[in-house]
Amino acid sequence: MAEAAKPRVGFIGLGAMGQPMARSLARAGFAVVAYDIATARAVALVPDGATVAPDARAAAQNADVLVVMVQNFAQASDVLRGAAGALAALPDGAVLLMTSTIDPADARTLAAEAATYGCAFVDAPVSGGPARAATGDLSLAISGAPDAVAKCQPVLDALGPHQLRVGDEVGQALTLKAVHQVLAGIHIAAAAEAIALGERAGIAPEIVYQFVTGGAGNSWMFGDRGQRMIAR
């Protein structure tokens, strides 16, 4: 049986995470049309097989799946909305795959607007950093209508094998990411307070780090960010 054709991918946002994600997709054999306000970032993907889009609309025109990996909702709104935006150019039945971390309420607003163009919306915030993005090893939380998720599943699989299907409602995955970020922030703050408490008592930060990382009070954030704090 012949292998199903890979969906055509438009990709908007080629920053620290977006560029390695788009590169990973292109190397996996997807036809990627990439756009970033800094054109050089898209040009850098040409050796990997990607095509440079002159604007966001051009990235969306023939896409089955449009991946958006911009910094925030303001940037997403800029590239997606209006007559010159990507949403108006998406083919009927395409899926807007939001991998940026934005407010769940804003995601639902974009999903409603996408629906007026006959397009679906899936939110799939990612975690793992640029190095794992480059190797297609990201972690993704995913929410959206089952048929929409199924349409972009090959893209999700190429981005990372660590996937958690959160629910069928747009915004649920982004809410889960927010929960994670709250806990991550608490752990970072607690790590800083713990190291400072030891320093005030005359204990070297390295000793605090060694003791905590060997005990039940350790966390991933303490182990990673604690090292950075000690190194200033």
XYZ file of N, CA and C in Angstrom, residues 10-181:
516
model
N 2.727 25.156 6.041
C 3.161 26.539 6.124
C 3.696 26.758 7.530
N 4.751 27.534 7.652
C 5.354 27.724 8.982
C 5.662 29.206 9.167
N 5.088 29.782 10.220
C 5.275 31.198 10.517
C 5.925 31.343 11.892
N 7.071 32.025 11.910
C 7.795 32.260 13.162
C 9.013 31.370 13.259
N 10.186 31.945 12.959
C 11.406 31.143 12.877
C 12.455 31.630 13.878
N 12.022 31.804 15.105
C 12.931 32.224 16.161
C 13.706 31.054 16.738
N 14.079 31.177 18.003
C 14.922 30.169 18.648
C 14.302 28.777 18.612
N 12.976 28.686 18.723
C 12.286 27.405 18.655
C 11.744 27.118 17.258
N 11.184 28.139 16.613
C 10.527 27.927 15.331
C 11.460 27.462 14.231
N 12.646 28.051 14.159
C 13.550 27.659 13.078
C 13.966 26.188 13.159
N 14.410 25.684 14.338
C 14.734 24.253 14.380
C 13.521 23.354 14.187
N 12.342 23.793 14.601
C 11.137 23.008 14.356
C 10.857 22.899 12.863
N 10.933 24.034 12.158
C 10.694 24.024 10.715
C 11.757 23.203 9.999
N 12.988 23.313 10.452
C 14.075 22.529 9.847
C 13.826 21.035 10.034
N 13.379 20.659 11.215
C 13.095 19.255 11.497
C 12.005 18.721 10.575
N 10.979 19.533 10.327
C 9.898 19.125 9.429
C 10.391 18.987 7.995
N 11.192 19.950 7.551
C 11.713 19.897 6.180
C 12.593 18.660 5.990
N 13.421 18.372 6.971
C 14.302 17.203 6.873
C 13.522 15.892 6.929
N 12.315 15.959 7.524
C 11.470 14.766 7.588
C 10.677 14.563 6.300
N 10.866 15.430 5.322
C 10.233 15.246 4.023
C 8.971 16.045 3.785
N 8.607 16.932 4.704
C 7.437 17.776 4.496
C 7.786 18.929 3.559
N 6.827 19.310 2.721
C 6.981 20.489 1.880
C 6.674 21.705 2.748
N 7.710 22.373 3.223
C 7.576 23.476 4.178
C 7.771 24.808 3.456
N 6.791 25.687 3.611
C 6.909 27.063 3.120
C 6.996 27.947 4.358
N 8.154 28.570 4.562
C 8.445 29.225 5.826
C 8.496 30.741 5.709
N 7.984 31.412 6.743
C 8.016 32.880 6.781
C 8.444 33.370 8.152
N 9.284 34.401 8.132
C 9.629 35.143 9.340
C 9.889 36.578 8.927
N 9.622 37.504 9.815
C 9.864 38.912 9.508
C 11.328 39.165 9.201
N 12.210 38.329 9.787
C 13.634 38.356 9.449
C 13.858 37.314 8.350
N 13.879 37.751 7.111
C 13.898 36.844 5.962
C 15.068 35.873 6.012
N 16.189 36.296 6.558
C 17.382 35.443 6.594
C 17.120 34.139 7.344
N 16.221 34.171 8.290
C 15.913 32.947 9.041
C 15.237 31.912 8.153
N 14.404 32.362 7.235
C 13.765 31.443 6.289
C 14.760 30.976 5.239
N 15.592 31.887 4.768
C 16.605 31.536 3.768
C 17.531 30.447 4.300
N 17.812 30.494 5.599
C 18.713 29.497 6.194
C 18.149 28.082 6.125
N 16.839 27.961 5.879
C 16.205 26.642 5.812
C 16.177 26.062 4.401
N 16.551 26.860 3.414
C 16.504 26.400 2.026
C 17.369 25.160 1.794
N 18.591 25.083 2.348
C 19.390 23.864 2.151
C 18.725 22.600 2.699
N 17.780 22.775 3.621
C 17.077 21.628 4.195
C 15.829 21.267 3.396
N 15.529 22.054 2.368
C 14.397 21.735 1.511
C 13.201 22.643 1.653
N 13.279 23.640 2.538
C 12.148 24.551 2.723
C 12.118 25.610 1.633
N 10.941 26.187 1.450
C 10.750 27.289 0.512
C 10.505 28.567 1.299
N 11.077 29.673 0.841
C 10.919 30.958 1.530
C 9.622 31.631 1.075
N 8.797 32.035 2.033
C 7.580 32.797 1.732
C 7.869 34.285 1.925
N 7.438 35.145 1.006
C 7.701 36.580 1.151
C 6.865 37.241 2.247
N 5.765 36.613 2.617
C 4.907 37.157 3.667
C 4.086 36.030 4.286
N 3.361 36.364 5.351
C 2.585 35.346 6.070
C 1.498 34.745 5.181
N 0.897 35.567 4.344
C -0.171 35.087 3.460
C 0.359 34.018 2.511
N 1.550 34.239 1.970
C 2.135 33.282 1.030
C 2.463 31.960 1.724
N 2.820 32.022 3.001
C 3.111 30.791 3.742
C 1.863 29.940 3.903
N 0.704 30.585 3.940
C -0.553 29.881 4.212
C -1.282 29.405 2.965
N -0.991 29.981 1.811
C -1.846 29.819 0.633
C -2.153 28.383 0.240
N -1.182 27.506 0.274
C -1.413 26.119 -0.150
C -1.234 25.123 0.983
N -1.267 25.604 2.209
C -0.960 24.752 3.355
C -2.149 23.885 3.771
N -1.863 22.643 4.059
C -2.846 21.788 4.730
C -2.814 22.046 6.227
N -1.602 22.326 6.723
C -1.396 22.642 8.136
C -0.520 23.892 8.209
N -0.976 24.905 8.928
C -0.195 26.115 9.132
C 0.288 26.138 10.586
N 1.593 25.995 10.758
C 2.179 26.018 12.100
C 2.546 27.458 12.448
N 2.115 27.908 13.606
C 2.459 29.253 14.071
C 3.287 29.124 15.340
N 4.507 29.686 15.292
C 5.409 29.625 16.439
C 6.024 31.005 16.654
N 5.172 31.946 17.000
C 5.624 33.311 17.261
C 5.718 33.528 18.764
N 6.129 34.737 19.159
C 6.439 34.972 20.566
C 5.209 35.109 21.448
N 4.147 35.732 20.933
C 2.992 36.029 21.777
C 1.749 36.243 20.915
N 0.648 36.553 21.575
C -0.607 36.726 20.848
C -0.577 37.946 19.939
N 0.095 39.004 20.360
C 0.165 40.207 19.517
C 0.801 39.871 18.171
N 1.873 39.096 18.187
C 2.512 38.698 16.932
C 1.615 37.758 16.132
N 0.951 36.844 16.819
C 0.029 35.933 16.132
C -1.087 36.712 15.449
N -1.611 37.697 16.146
C -2.677 38.518 15.584
C -2.189 39.260 14.340
N -0.971 39.770 14.388
C -0.407 40.515 13.263
C -0.310 39.659 12.001
N 0.157 38.415 12.174
C 0.398 37.583 10.981
C -0.851 36.851 10.507
N -1.843 36.690 11.373
C -3.005 35.886 11.013
C -4.203 36.699 10.538
N -4.396 37.881 11.097
C -5.642 38.594 10.881
C -5.591 39.588 9.726
N -6.785 39.981 9.277
C -6.902 41.009 8.257
C -6.811 40.446 6.849
N -7.061 41.317 5.880
C -7.074 40.904 4.479
C -5.718 40.389 4.027
N -4.638 40.908 4.639
C -3.287 40.471 4.272
C -2.766 39.368 5.193
N -3.632 38.893 6.085
C -3.207 37.887 7.047
C -3.287 36.478 6.508
N -2.654 35.570 7.252
C -2.566 34.180 6.816
C -3.914 33.465 6.854
N -4.782 33.819 7.792
C -6.068 33.124 7.895
C -6.881 33.251 6.612
N -6.900 34.433 6.038
C -7.696 34.662 4.831
C -7.152 33.888 3.635
N -5.888 33.476 3.707
C -5.261 32.772 2.589
C -5.300 31.262 2.739
N -5.641 30.766 3.909
C -5.648 29.316 4.126
C -6.727 28.636 3.280
N -6.409 27.498 2.691
C -7.434 26.752 1.938
C -8.528 26.249 2.872
N -9.709 26.081 2.328
C -10.813 25.525 3.094
C -10.436 24.129 3.606
N -10.659 23.884 4.883
C -10.343 22.587 5.467
C -8.961 22.484 6.073
N -8.154 23.536 5.950
C -6.816 23.521 6.539
C -6.905 23.610 8.062
N -5.783 23.299 8.714
C -5.719 23.360 10.172
C -4.666 24.382 10.585
N -5.048 25.280 11.469
C -4.107 26.202 12.090
C -3.579 25.534 13.354
N -2.293 25.226 13.366
C -1.663 24.531 14.488
C -0.868 25.543 15.299
N -1.393 25.927 16.446
C -0.773 26.939 17.291
C 0.174 26.269 18.280
N 1.473 26.432 18.056
C 2.465 25.852 18.968
C 3.041 26.899 19.916
N 2.728 28.171 19.671
C 3.127 29.229 20.591
C 2.358 29.089 21.901
N 2.930 29.604 22.971
C 2.230 29.633 24.251
C 1.513 30.967 24.371
N 0.199 30.951 24.162
C -0.622 32.156 24.268
C -1.760 31.888 25.253
N -2.506 32.933 25.569
C -3.634 32.803 26.485
C -4.696 31.890 25.867
N -5.243 30.933 26.634
C -6.277 30.051 26.091
C -7.481 30.809 25.529
N -7.847 31.916 26.157
C -8.982 32.700 25.661
C -8.666 33.287 24.288
N -7.428 33.733 24.093
C -7.025 34.253 22.784
C -7.028 33.144 21.738
N -6.648 31.948 22.149
C -6.673 30.805 21.228
C -8.103 30.520 20.778
N -9.046 30.593 21.701
C -10.442 30.344 21.332
C -10.969 31.422 20.388
N -10.506 32.654 20.588
C -10.893 33.736 19.676
C -10.369 33.464 18.272
N -9.106 33.056 18.178
C -8.526 32.743 16.871
C -9.214 31.536 16.235
N -9.577 30.566 17.059
C -10.260 29.383 16.536
C -11.603 29.759 15.919
N -12.320 30.661 16.576
C -13.613 31.109 16.046
C -13.422 31.847 14.726
N -12.365 32.651 14.638
C -12.097 33.366 13.397
C -11.673 32.394 12.297
N -10.869 31.397 12.646
C -10.455 30.395 11.666
C -11.667 29.660 11.101
N -12.643 29.392 11.962
C -13.842 28.670 11.532
C -14.618 29.446 10.469
N -14.563 30.773 10.530
C -15.276 31.575 9.521
C -14.628 31.431 8.142
N -13.389 30.983 8.113
C -12.689 30.727 6.846
C -12.714 29.241 6.476
N -13.476 28.453 7.234
C -13.574 27.026 6.944
C -12.373 26.232 7.423
N -11.654 26.770 8.408
C -10.448 26.114 8.899
C -10.594 25.715 10.360
N -9.871 24.685 10.753
C -9.898 24.203 12.132
C -8.700 24.758 12.898
N -8.718 24.557 14.207
C -7.663 25.091 15.080
C -7.278 24.018 16.085
N -5.986 23.819 16.235
C -5.454 22.900 17.248
C -4.381 23.638 18.031
N -4.465 23.595 19.352
C -3.379 24.177 20.140
C -2.473 23.055 20.649
N -1.175 23.255 20.413
C -0.185 22.242 20.777
C 1.088 22.916 21.269
N 1.031 23.545 22.457
C 2.239 24.174 22.995
C 3.333 23.136 23.220
N 4.569 23.560 23.005
C 5.689 22.626 23.033
C 6.623 22.930 24.195
N 7.427 21.932 24.525
C 8.440 22.079 25.571
C 9.633 21.221 25.187
N 10.819 21.701 25.536
C 12.006 20.895 25.258
C 13.211 21.685 24.817
N 13.012 22.921 24.372
C 14.137 23.759 24.001
C 14.601 23.550 22.574
N 15.454 24.462 22.075
C 15.913 24.428 20.686
C 16.641 23.144 20.294
N 17.446 22.591 21.196
C 18.215 21.389 20.838
C 17.286 20.221 20.523
N 16.255 20.028 21.347
C 15.313 18.939 21.083
C 14.407 19.263 19.913
N 14.128 20.551 19.674
C 13.333 20.935 18.499
C 14.056 20.537 17.222
N 15.372 20.676 17.220
C 16.159 20.377 16.018
C 16.189 18.892 15.692
N 15.963 18.047 16.685
C 16.011 16.601 16.461
C 14.623 15.970 16.437
N 13.566 16.787 16.476
C 12.202 16.248 16.465
C 11.880 15.469 17.715
N 12.327 15.988 18.866
C 12.160 15.265 20.127
C 11.426 16.114 21.165
N 10.538 16.992 20.725
C 9.822 17.868 21.639
C 8.716 17.133 22.396
N 8.283 17.747 23.476
C 7.081 17.316 24.184
C 5.944 18.256 23.799
N 4.761 17.700 23.530
C 3.631 18.501 23.094
C 2.385 18.132 23.878
N 1.660 19.162 24.323
C 0.305 18.982 24.826
C -0.628 19.366 23.685
N -1.702 18.606 23.465
C -2.509 18.780 22.261
C -3.997 18.828 22.618
N -4.696 19.827 22.093
C -6.151 19.834 22.242
C -6.796 20.413 20.990
N -7.993 19.925 20.700
C -8.736 20.340 19.520
C -9.658 19.222 19.069
N -10.485 19.513 18.100
C -11.417 18.511 17.586
C -10.649 17.309 17.037
N -11.147 16.086 17.288
C -10.408 14.883 16.865
C -10.043 14.859 15.386
N -10.955 15.298 14.500
C -10.639 15.264 13.076
C -9.549 16.270 12.717
N -9.529 17.408 13.419
C -8.487 18.407 13.170
C -7.136 17.900 13.650
N -7.121 17.277 14.811
C -5.870 16.713 15.333
C -5.363 15.630 14.396
N -6.276 14.793 13.897
C -5.873 13.713 12.992
C -5.237 14.266 11.721
N -5.749 15.391 11.231
C -5.217 15.959 9.999
C -3.783 16.449 10.170
N -3.470 16.968 11.363
C -2.109 17.463 11.570
C -1.238 16.478 12.346
N -1.734 15.260 12.583
C -0.978 14.276 13.358
C 0.401 13.975 12.768
N 0.544 13.839 11.435
C 1.890 13.595 10.901
C 2.878 14.711 11.258
N 2.389 15.953 11.286
C 3.251 17.082 11.666
C 3.604 16.991 13.140
N 2.628 16.698 13.969
C 2.878 16.551 15.409
C 3.890 15.448 15.670
N 3.738 14.339 14.965
C 4.653 13.205 15.159
C 6.080 13.571 14.772
N 6.228 14.406 13.738
C 7.562 14.811 13.313
C 8.193 15.808 14.270
N 7.363 16.554 14.980
C 7.891 17.528 15.938
C 8.350 16.864 17.228
N 7.681 15.802 17.626
C 8.108 15.140 18.856
C 7.246 13.953 19.217
N 7.858 12.921 19.781
C 7.120 11.708 20.133
C 6.437 11.786 21.500
N 6.777 12.792 22.289
C 6.246 12.888 23.646
C 4.977 13.731 23.608
N 3.839 13.079 23.383
C 2.584 13.781 23.172
C 1.552 13.410 24.233
N 0.823 14.419 24.675
C -0.267 14.201 25.627
C -1.532 14.824 25.058
N -2.511 13.988 24.760
C -3.803 14.461 24.237
C -4.622 14.938 25.420
N -4.837 16.257 25.509
C -5.457 16.856 26.691
C -6.976 16.829 26.607
N -7.533 17.129 25.447
C -8.983 17.158 25.308
C -9.389 17.629 23.937
N -10.690 17.732 23.705
C -11.231 18.107 22.404
C -11.513 19.600 22.289
N -11.384 20.341 23.376
C -11.709 21.761 23.363
C -10.460 22.601 23.152
N -10.558 23.558 22.240
C -9.448 24.486 22.008
C -9.118 25.218 23.308
N -7.825 25.331 23.605
C -7.371 26.043 24.794
C -7.018 25.151 25.960
N -7.457 23.895 25.932
C -7.168 23.015 27.064
C -5.673 22.718 27.184
N -5.007 22.501 26.052
C -3.568 22.236 26.097
C -2.805 23.472 26.570
N -3.246 24.635 26.125
C -2.600 25.868 26.567
C -2.818 26.110 28.056
N -3.976 25.735 28.558
C -4.219 25.845 29.994
C -3.277 24.929 30.757
N -3.093 23.723 30.249
C -2.165 22.790 30.888
C -0.742 23.347 30.874
N -0.350 23.974 29.756
C 0.983 24.588 29.689
C 1.112 25.697 30.728
N 0.040 26.465 30.931
C 0.070 27.515 31.939
C 0.245 26.933 33.338
N -0.440 25.817 33.601
C -0.280 25.126 34.889
C 1.185 24.746 35.088
N 1.769 24.191 34.037
C 3.173 23.793 34.099
C 4.075 24.988 34.371
N 3.818 26.102 33.678
C 4.672 27.277 33.825
C 4.554 27.894 35.219
